[in-house]
Short mmCIF file of C-alpha atoms in Angstrom, two decimals:
data_model
loop_
_atom_site.label_atom_id
_atom_site.label_comp_id
_atom_site.label_asym_id
_atom_site.label_seq_id
_atom_site.Cartn_x
_atom_site.Cartn_y
_atom_site.Cartn_z
CA MET A 1 55.56 124.99 155.88
CA SER A 2 56.95 122.83 158.91
CA SER A 3 60.23 123.69 160.27
CA ALA A 4 61.57 120.47 158.73
CA GLU A 5 60.72 121.90 155.20
CA GLN A 6 62.19 125.45 155.74
CA HIS A 7 64.77 126.40 153.31
CA HIS A 8 66.39 129.74 152.08
CA ALA A 9 65.22 130.06 148.64
CA LEU A 10 67.81 131.20 146.04
CA SER A 11 67.61 132.16 142.26
CA PRO A 12 68.13 129.05 140.00
CA GLY A 13 71.50 130.42 138.96
CA ARG A 14 72.76 131.18 142.57
CA GLU A 15 71.47 127.75 143.64
CA ARG A 16 73.52 125.97 140.93
CA VAL A 17 76.57 127.94 141.81
CA THR A 18 76.16 127.21 145.48
CA LEU A 19 75.63 123.56 144.99
CA LEU A 20 78.76 123.29 142.76
CA THR A 21 80.84 125.23 145.38
CA LEU A 22 79.60 122.76 148.01
CA GLY A 23 80.50 119.93 145.63
CA ALA A 24 84.02 121.27 145.28
CA VAL A 25 84.39 121.37 149.02
CA GLN A 26 83.05 117.88 149.17
CA PHE A 27 85.20 116.69 146.32
CA THR A 28 88.49 117.82 148.23
CA HIS A 29 87.06 116.25 151.51
CA ILE A 30 86.39 112.80 150.00
CA LEU A 31 89.50 113.04 147.85
CA ASP A 32 91.43 113.37 151.19
CA PHE A 33 89.79 110.10 152.18
CA MET A 34 90.21 108.38 148.86
CA ILE A 35 93.85 109.22 148.60
CA MET A 36 94.65 106.91 151.44
CA MET A 37 93.09 103.90 149.86
CA PRO A 38 95.26 103.32 146.79
CA LEU A 39 98.31 104.43 148.73
CA GLY A 40 97.81 101.47 151.07
CA ALA A 41 100.47 99.24 149.44
CA GLN A 42 103.09 102.08 149.19
CA LEU A 43 102.60 103.32 152.74
CA MET A 44 102.84 99.84 154.20
CA ALA A 45 106.22 99.40 152.47
CA VAL A 46 107.60 102.81 153.14
CA PHE A 47 106.82 102.88 156.89
CA ASP A 48 107.24 99.08 157.31
CA ILE A 49 103.81 98.82 158.88
CA ASN A 50 101.26 95.90 158.80
CA PRO A 51 97.77 95.89 157.57
CA ALA A 52 96.43 96.55 161.23
CA GLN A 53 98.68 99.60 161.54
CA PHE A 54 97.47 100.91 158.10
CA ALA A 55 94.03 100.33 159.11
CA ARG A 56 94.60 102.52 162.36
CA LEU A 57 96.04 105.16 160.14
CA VAL A 58 92.91 105.23 157.93
CA ALA A 59 90.84 105.13 161.19
CA SER A 60 92.60 108.12 162.78
CA TYR A 61 90.90 110.50 160.36
CA GLY A 62 87.56 109.17 161.37
CA ILE A 63 88.24 109.13 164.96
CA ALA A 64 89.19 112.81 165.03
CA ALA A 65 86.24 113.83 162.79
CA ALA A 66 83.85 111.99 165.37
CA LEU A 67 85.12 113.74 168.35
CA SER A 68 85.18 117.09 166.67
CA GLY A 69 81.82 116.63 165.21
CA PHE A 70 80.27 115.73 168.41
CA ALA A 71 81.82 118.80 169.94
CA GLY A 72 80.42 120.83 166.93
CA GLY A 73 77.02 119.62 167.62
CA PHE A 74 76.88 121.68 170.72
CA VAL A 75 77.84 125.02 168.97
CA LEU A 76 77.54 125.02 165.19
CA ASP A 77 73.91 126.17 165.07
CA ARG A 78 75.15 129.29 166.89
CA PHE A 79 76.94 130.58 163.88
CA ASP A 80 75.87 131.03 160.22
CA ARG A 81 76.88 128.26 157.91
CA LYS A 82 79.13 130.20 155.48
CA ARG A 83 81.33 131.53 158.20
CA SER A 84 81.56 128.05 159.90
CA LEU A 85 82.40 126.33 156.56
CA VAL A 86 85.05 128.82 155.44
CA ILE A 87 87.05 128.72 158.66
CA LEU A 88 86.85 124.85 158.97
CA TYR A 89 87.89 124.36 155.41
CA ALA A 90 90.94 126.68 155.80
CA GLY A 91 91.98 124.39 158.67
CA PHE A 92 91.45 121.24 156.65
CA GLY A 93 93.80 122.71 153.88
CA LEU A 94 96.47 123.50 156.38
CA ALA A 95 96.12 120.03 158.11
CA THR A 96 96.44 118.31 154.54
CA LEU A 97 99.67 120.30 153.91
CA ALA A 98 100.96 118.83 157.29
CA CYS A 99 100.15 115.24 155.91
CA ALA A 100 102.35 116.08 152.98
CA LEU A 101 105.16 117.18 155.18
CA ALA A 102 104.93 114.25 157.54
CA PRO A 103 108.38 112.51 157.87
CA THR A 104 107.33 109.51 159.93
CA TYR A 105 104.40 107.25 160.50
CA SER A 106 103.52 108.70 163.87
CA THR A 107 103.59 112.36 162.44
CA LEU A 108 101.41 111.26 159.66
CA VAL A 109 98.88 109.81 162.17
CA LEU A 110 98.92 113.19 163.95
CA ALA A 111 98.31 115.14 160.76
CA ARG A 112 95.45 112.90 159.70
CA LEU A 113 93.99 113.48 163.19
CA ALA A 114 93.94 117.24 162.43
CA ALA A 115 92.77 116.82 159.01
CA GLY A 116 89.94 114.61 160.23
CA ALA A 117 88.96 117.19 162.96
CA PHE A 118 88.58 119.98 160.40
CA GLY A 119 87.46 117.99 157.38
CA GLY A 120 84.75 116.10 159.26
CA LEU A 121 83.00 119.32 160.44
CA ALA A 122 83.38 120.99 156.95
CA GLY A 123 81.62 117.95 155.46
CA SER A 124 78.67 118.17 157.88
CA MET A 125 78.31 121.80 157.03
CA VAL A 126 78.05 120.92 153.44
CA SER A 127 75.13 118.58 154.02
CA ALA A 128 73.49 121.07 156.24
CA MET A 129 73.66 123.86 153.68
CA VAL A 130 72.00 121.55 151.09
CA GLY A 131 69.18 121.23 153.55
CA ASP A 132 69.20 124.93 154.15
CA ILE A 133 68.84 125.97 150.32
CA ILE A 134 66.99 123.09 148.61
CA PRO A 135 63.42 122.31 149.26
CA PRO A 136 62.35 118.68 150.02
CA ALA A 137 60.82 118.04 146.72
CA ARG A 138 64.26 118.55 145.08
CA ARG A 139 66.55 117.56 147.82
CA GLY A 140 67.43 114.31 146.28
CA ARG A 141 68.86 115.90 143.19
CA GLY A 142 70.58 118.50 145.17
CA MET A 143 72.21 115.89 147.37
CA SER A 144 73.14 113.94 144.22
CA VAL A 145 75.11 117.12 142.97
CA VAL A 146 77.06 116.98 146.10
CA MET A 147 77.44 113.25 146.09
CA ALA A 148 78.84 113.56 142.50
CA ALA A 149 82.06 114.54 144.38
CA PHE A 150 82.63 110.88 145.13
CA PRO A 151 82.98 109.59 141.40
CA LEU A 152 84.81 112.76 140.54
CA ALA A 153 87.40 112.21 143.28
CA THR A 154 87.75 108.77 142.02
CA VAL A 155 88.08 109.63 138.35
CA LEU A 156 90.46 112.58 138.68
CA GLY A 157 92.01 112.16 142.12
CA VAL A 158 92.68 108.42 142.66
CA PRO A 159 94.52 107.66 139.26
CA ALA A 160 96.44 111.09 139.61
CA GLY A 161 97.40 110.16 143.16
CA LEU A 162 98.65 106.89 142.18
CA VAL A 163 100.63 108.26 139.18
CA LEU A 164 102.21 110.99 141.40
CA ALA A 165 102.94 108.67 144.17
CA GLY A 166 104.63 106.28 141.65
CA LYS A 167 106.77 108.92 140.11
CA TYR A 168 107.41 111.43 143.15
CA GLY A 169 106.63 109.37 146.31
CA TRP A 170 103.55 109.26 148.58
CA HIS A 171 103.92 112.93 149.74
CA ALA A 172 102.95 114.17 146.23
CA PRO A 173 99.24 113.48 146.25
CA PHE A 174 98.91 115.36 149.74
CA PHE A 175 100.76 118.28 148.38
CA LEU A 176 98.32 118.35 145.23
CA LEU A 177 95.33 118.17 147.57
CA ALA A 178 96.61 120.95 149.70
CA ALA A 179 97.12 123.14 146.60
CA LEU A 180 93.46 122.36 145.44
CA THR A 181 92.09 123.70 148.69
CA VAL A 182 93.30 127.26 147.99
CA PRO A 183 91.13 128.04 144.93
CA VAL A 184 88.39 126.23 146.51
CA LEU A 185 88.56 128.26 149.70
CA VAL A 186 88.50 131.47 147.63
CA LEU A 187 85.46 130.25 145.61
CA ALA A 188 83.65 129.40 148.84
CA THR A 189 84.41 132.71 150.37
CA LEU A 190 83.13 134.58 147.18
CA THR A 191 80.20 132.49 146.17
CA LEU A 192 78.52 130.86 149.12
CA PRO A 193 75.27 132.79 150.09
CA PRO A 194 75.48 134.57 153.47
CA ILE A 195 72.19 133.11 154.66
CA LYS A 196 71.18 133.60 158.23
CA THR A 197 71.09 130.36 159.80
CA ALA A 198 72.45 131.26 163.42
CA VAL A 199 69.73 130.26 166.07
CA HIS A 200 69.06 133.14 168.30
CA ASP A 201 69.27 132.64 172.17
CA HIS A 202 71.22 129.49 171.35
CA GLN A 203 71.86 127.24 174.48
CA PRO A 204 74.28 124.54 173.71
CA LEU A 205 73.41 122.11 176.28
CA ARG A 206 69.77 122.33 175.64
CA GLN A 207 70.18 122.24 171.90
CA MET A 208 72.31 119.05 172.14
CA ARG A 209 69.90 117.43 174.67
CA GLU A 210 66.94 118.00 172.18
CA ILE A 211 69.08 116.64 169.33
CA LEU A 212 70.04 113.50 171.14
CA SER A 213 66.63 112.72 172.85
CA HIS A 214 64.38 113.00 169.72
CA GLY A 215 63.28 109.49 168.60
CA ILE A 216 63.40 110.32 164.83
CA HIS A 217 66.91 111.83 165.17
CA LEU A 218 68.09 108.65 166.96
CA ARG A 219 66.71 106.56 164.09
CA ALA A 220 68.44 108.75 161.50
CA PHE A 221 71.71 108.47 163.29
CA ALA A 222 71.59 104.73 163.40
CA LEU A 223 70.95 104.63 159.67
CA GLY A 224 73.69 107.01 159.01
CA MET A 225 76.27 104.80 160.75
CA VAL A 226 75.46 101.41 159.28
CA LEU A 227 75.20 103.14 155.83
CA VAL A 228 78.87 103.88 155.95
CA MET A 229 80.11 100.79 157.61
CA ALA A 230 78.86 98.69 154.72
CA GLY A 231 81.49 100.25 152.58
CA GLY A 232 83.84 101.10 155.37
CA VAL A 233 85.02 97.47 156.04
CA LEU A 234 85.97 96.88 152.39
CA ILE A 235 87.31 100.12 150.89
CA PRO A 236 90.56 100.40 152.87
CA PHE A 237 91.80 97.13 151.40
CA LEU A 238 90.19 97.22 148.05
CA ALA A 239 93.17 98.87 146.17
CA PRO A 240 95.70 96.61 148.07
CA SER A 241 93.77 93.44 147.07
CA TYR A 242 93.50 94.63 143.59
CA VAL A 243 97.35 94.71 143.58
CA ALA A 244 98.18 91.74 145.73
CA ASN A 245 95.25 89.33 144.89
CA VAL A 246 94.03 90.32 141.38
CA GLY A 247 97.41 91.15 140.24
CA LEU A 248 97.04 94.64 138.65
CA ASP A 249 100.11 96.78 138.34
CA GLU A 250 99.84 99.56 141.01
CA ALA A 251 101.31 102.29 138.75
CA SER A 252 99.73 101.53 135.39
CA GLU A 253 96.71 99.29 135.82
CA LEU A 254 95.13 100.05 139.10
CA PRO A 255 94.47 103.57 138.07
CA ILE A 256 92.57 102.27 135.00
CA ALA A 257 90.18 100.27 137.24
CA TYR A 258 89.43 103.41 139.41
CA PHE A 259 89.02 105.46 136.37
CA ALA A 260 86.45 103.08 134.95
CA GLY A 261 84.62 102.99 138.35
CA GLY A 262 84.51 106.80 138.61
CA ILE A 263 83.20 107.15 135.04
CA ALA A 264 80.41 104.71 135.61
CA THR A 265 79.44 106.36 139.02
CA ALA A 266 79.61 109.91 137.33
CA LEU A 267 77.07 108.67 134.86
CA SER A 268 74.86 107.07 137.29
CA THR A 269 74.76 109.65 140.03
CA PRO A 270 72.56 112.09 138.27
CA LEU A 271 70.10 109.23 137.54
CA VAL A 272 70.01 107.94 141.13
CA GLY A 273 69.49 111.51 142.30
CA TRP A 274 66.43 112.05 140.02
CA LEU A 275 65.06 108.75 140.93
CA SER A 276 65.42 109.65 144.71
CA ASP A 277 62.92 112.45 144.05
CA HIS A 278 60.48 110.49 142.00
CA MET A 279 60.16 107.14 143.73
CA ASP A 280 60.07 105.81 147.29
CA ARG A 281 63.58 106.38 148.70
CA LEU A 282 63.36 103.18 150.79
CA LYS A 283 62.66 101.08 147.55
CA LEU A 284 65.46 102.74 145.67
CA LEU A 285 67.84 102.07 148.78
CA ILE A 286 66.72 98.45 148.66
CA ILE A 287 67.49 98.03 144.95
CA MET A 288 70.90 99.67 145.28
CA SER A 289 71.64 97.50 148.37
CA VAL A 290 70.79 94.19 146.51
CA GLY A 291 73.23 95.20 143.71
CA SER A 292 75.81 96.03 146.39
CA VAL A 293 75.56 92.66 148.01
CA VAL A 294 75.95 90.69 144.64
CA THR A 295 79.06 92.90 143.79
CA VAL A 296 80.60 92.52 147.03
CA VAL A 297 80.42 88.75 146.96
CA VAL A 298 82.26 88.81 143.68
CA ILE A 299 84.98 91.51 144.38
CA THR A 300 86.04 90.07 147.52
CA ARG A 301 86.70 86.68 145.88
CA LEU A 302 88.43 88.04 142.84
CA GLY A 303 91.63 86.11 141.73
CA PRO A 304 94.09 87.02 138.89
CA SER A 305 91.99 88.75 136.25
CA THR A 306 92.36 90.93 133.32
CA VAL A 307 92.36 94.70 133.54
CA ALA A 308 89.12 94.87 131.61
CA PHE A 309 87.38 92.43 133.97
CA ALA A 310 88.67 93.78 137.20
CA SER A 311 87.55 97.41 135.88
CA GLY A 312 84.19 96.29 135.21
CA ILE A 313 83.73 94.77 138.69
CA MET A 314 85.09 97.86 140.23
CA ALA A 315 82.61 99.98 138.18
CA MET A 316 79.80 97.78 139.55
CA PHE A 317 80.95 98.07 143.04
CA MET A 318 81.22 101.99 142.82
CA VAL A 319 77.93 102.40 141.25
CA THR A 320 75.93 100.29 143.63
CA MET A 321 77.85 101.43 146.75
CA SER A 322 77.53 105.25 145.92
CA GLY A 323 73.99 104.77 144.76
CA ARG A 324 72.88 104.07 148.20
CA PHE A 325 73.89 107.44 149.58
CA ALA A 326 71.54 109.73 147.69
CA PRO A 327 68.36 108.11 148.97
CA ALA A 328 69.67 107.46 152.36
CA MET A 329 71.23 110.69 153.05
CA THR A 330 68.02 112.60 151.82
CA MET A 331 66.04 110.53 154.23
CA ILE A 332 68.38 111.55 156.96
CA THR A 333 68.37 115.26 156.05
CA ASN A 334 64.63 115.15 155.81
CA ALA A 335 64.48 113.85 159.38
CA VAL A 336 65.49 116.97 161.15
CA ASP A 337 63.93 120.35 161.80
CA ALA A 338 65.78 123.41 160.37
CA ARG A 339 66.60 124.89 163.66
CA TYR A 340 68.47 121.77 164.63
CA ARG A 341 70.03 121.07 161.15
CA GLY A 342 73.71 122.39 161.95
CA GLY A 343 74.03 120.48 165.18
CA PHE A 344 72.24 117.47 163.89
CA MET A 345 74.33 117.10 160.66
CA SER A 346 77.51 117.54 162.79
CA VAL A 347 76.53 114.84 165.25
CA ASN A 348 75.46 112.60 162.30
CA ALA A 349 78.86 113.28 160.61
CA ALA A 350 80.53 112.46 163.94
CA LEU A 351 78.85 109.14 164.28
CA GLN A 352 79.38 108.31 160.55
CA GLN A 353 83.10 109.06 160.95
CA ALA A 354 83.17 107.00 164.21
CA ALA A 355 81.57 104.24 162.43
CA SER A 356 83.82 104.45 159.54
CA ALA A 357 86.91 104.27 161.96
CA GLY A 358 85.31 101.24 163.55
CA ALA A 359 84.77 99.59 160.25
CA SER A 360 88.34 100.29 159.23
CA ILE A 361 89.68 98.69 162.57
CA MET A 362 87.46 95.76 161.98
CA ALA A 363 88.71 95.38 158.60
CA GLY A 364 92.37 95.29 159.78
CA SER A 365 91.48 92.43 162.13
CA PHE A 366 90.23 90.33 159.22
CA ILE A 367 93.17 90.69 156.90
CA THR A 368 96.55 89.18 157.01
CA ARG A 369 99.31 88.60 154.52
CA GLY A 370 99.99 85.18 153.04
CA PRO A 371 103.41 83.94 152.42
CA GLY A 372 103.15 85.09 148.82
CA GLY A 373 102.22 88.60 149.73
CA GLN A 374 98.54 88.15 148.98
CA LEU A 375 95.69 89.50 151.29
CA ILE A 376 93.94 86.82 153.20
CA GLY A 377 90.46 87.31 154.63
CA MET A 378 88.71 89.28 152.02
CA PRO A 379 85.76 86.76 151.80
CA GLY A 380 85.32 87.16 155.62
CA LEU A 381 84.95 90.87 155.14
CA SER A 382 82.14 90.20 152.56
CA TYR A 383 79.92 88.64 155.15
CA ALA A 384 80.56 91.68 157.55
CA SER A 385 79.63 94.15 154.74
CA ILE A 386 76.56 92.20 153.83
CA THR A 387 75.37 92.34 157.42
CA PHE A 388 75.63 96.00 157.43
CA PHE A 389 73.70 96.23 153.98
CA VAL A 390 70.95 94.38 155.58
CA LEU A 391 70.92 96.73 158.69
CA THR A 392 70.83 99.66 156.54
CA VAL A 393 67.55 98.57 154.85
CA ILE A 394 66.05 97.60 158.18
CA LEU A 395 66.96 100.96 159.83
CA ALA A 396 65.78 102.96 156.79
CA ALA A 397 62.31 101.11 157.09
CA ARG A 398 62.22 102.02 160.76
CA LEU A 399 62.94 105.68 160.04
CA ARG A 400 60.23 105.79 157.36
CA ALA A 401 57.78 104.14 159.68
CA ALA A 402 58.33 106.80 162.37
CA ALA A 403 58.53 109.74 159.78
CA PRO A 404 56.88 108.71 156.39
CA HIS A 405 57.65 112.22 154.82
CA VAL A 406 61.44 111.35 154.76
CA ALA A 407 61.12 108.77 152.04
CA MET A 408 58.17 110.26 150.01
CA PRO A 409 58.90 111.32 146.50
CA ALA A 410 58.16 114.77 145.15
CA PRO A 411 54.44 115.45 144.73
CA LYS A 412 53.21 115.30 141.11
CA ARG A 413 52.16 118.65 139.94
CA LEU A 414 48.49 118.73 139.07
CA ALA A 415 46.98 121.06 136.54
CA PRO A 416 45.16 124.06 138.18
CA ALA A 417 41.32 123.50 138.39
CA ASP A 418 39.18 125.40 135.94
CA PRO A 419 37.37 127.99 137.89
CA HIS A 420 34.42 127.92 135.51
CA GLN A 421 33.88 124.28 135.77
CA ALA A 422 30.93 123.38 138.00
CA PRO A 423 31.90 121.11 140.88
CA ALA A 424 30.81 117.45 140.58
#
């Protein structure tokens, strides 16, 4: 077994519990990001900020996660994954509580910086642990279990966040999220396996130098960055555009659109995970990217529409956008040897968060408010997004060319040869 294929085998039951726990950690981490999107219209009104300032508020999380993730790349392989994840997740919960208590725009930015610093590192540990416990042949399905956190955060969190914000103010969703981190932290402490992943004789500078100088690693990092930028330029203003341009009511109709998108994605995610283990991952990524391009062209030009039609478009957007992550992230995880996995995934998360922050800032430069309150510039964002879709496919192809195993499906199981049969 190559070092890239090394994993800590668990019993089927323990493996399922571990994946569900990691999914719960990822759920709250993604929910923290998703909460900001539908609150855009309310936060801009409450703090009297413009779209560019809101984009910087969204970007602050990614900037902090990027800086802490890069720093984590030096040291995280020095510690066992469970210990690192539990400590980082506790910090994330406290930072989220600080977001709920923030009285001004400036203090909210500071709280988002703290949440990003802890949450980004915790998210990288989740991906690293999937690589630690799931063999490559089933890693696509394992990754899809964790990726299911995205639709669940959409189905349960975004509508609830909108309702709570509409009834009790924008602080309420953050209080809810901070409360959710408590049982998840207890669950992680009790159920995550204490596998020994710490690298003996760890040398931080040497480790980072080897991570950053490996050609395959660099191709994987580039893929991870453009993967998130394709959606990152659109997602911050998707909910505000559904209110301002499509005409949905923020309190009653926007949650329906997100709920429909989340349900559709929850149904499609297991299928995409299965396909990621049974077909060439690059081909699957291409299929999902083509669907995303078509949907992005439509959703960025959507005018006044019925709730049913707008919800259908949202569902298509979420299914195709999230469907790209299982094959792409499996390719990225498969590109690194086990001894580098913690630092590699931390650096990868840092670069993805930096890319996401850059995408949010880029989005803010495209969008302005018209005299009637509508958001102007959404079609321009679609061209930026499509560019990143194309780059994702190109960089995934380059990664597969350098390391064909990252995209290969699970080998078919052959029947054992009959020992009594004479050779041909």
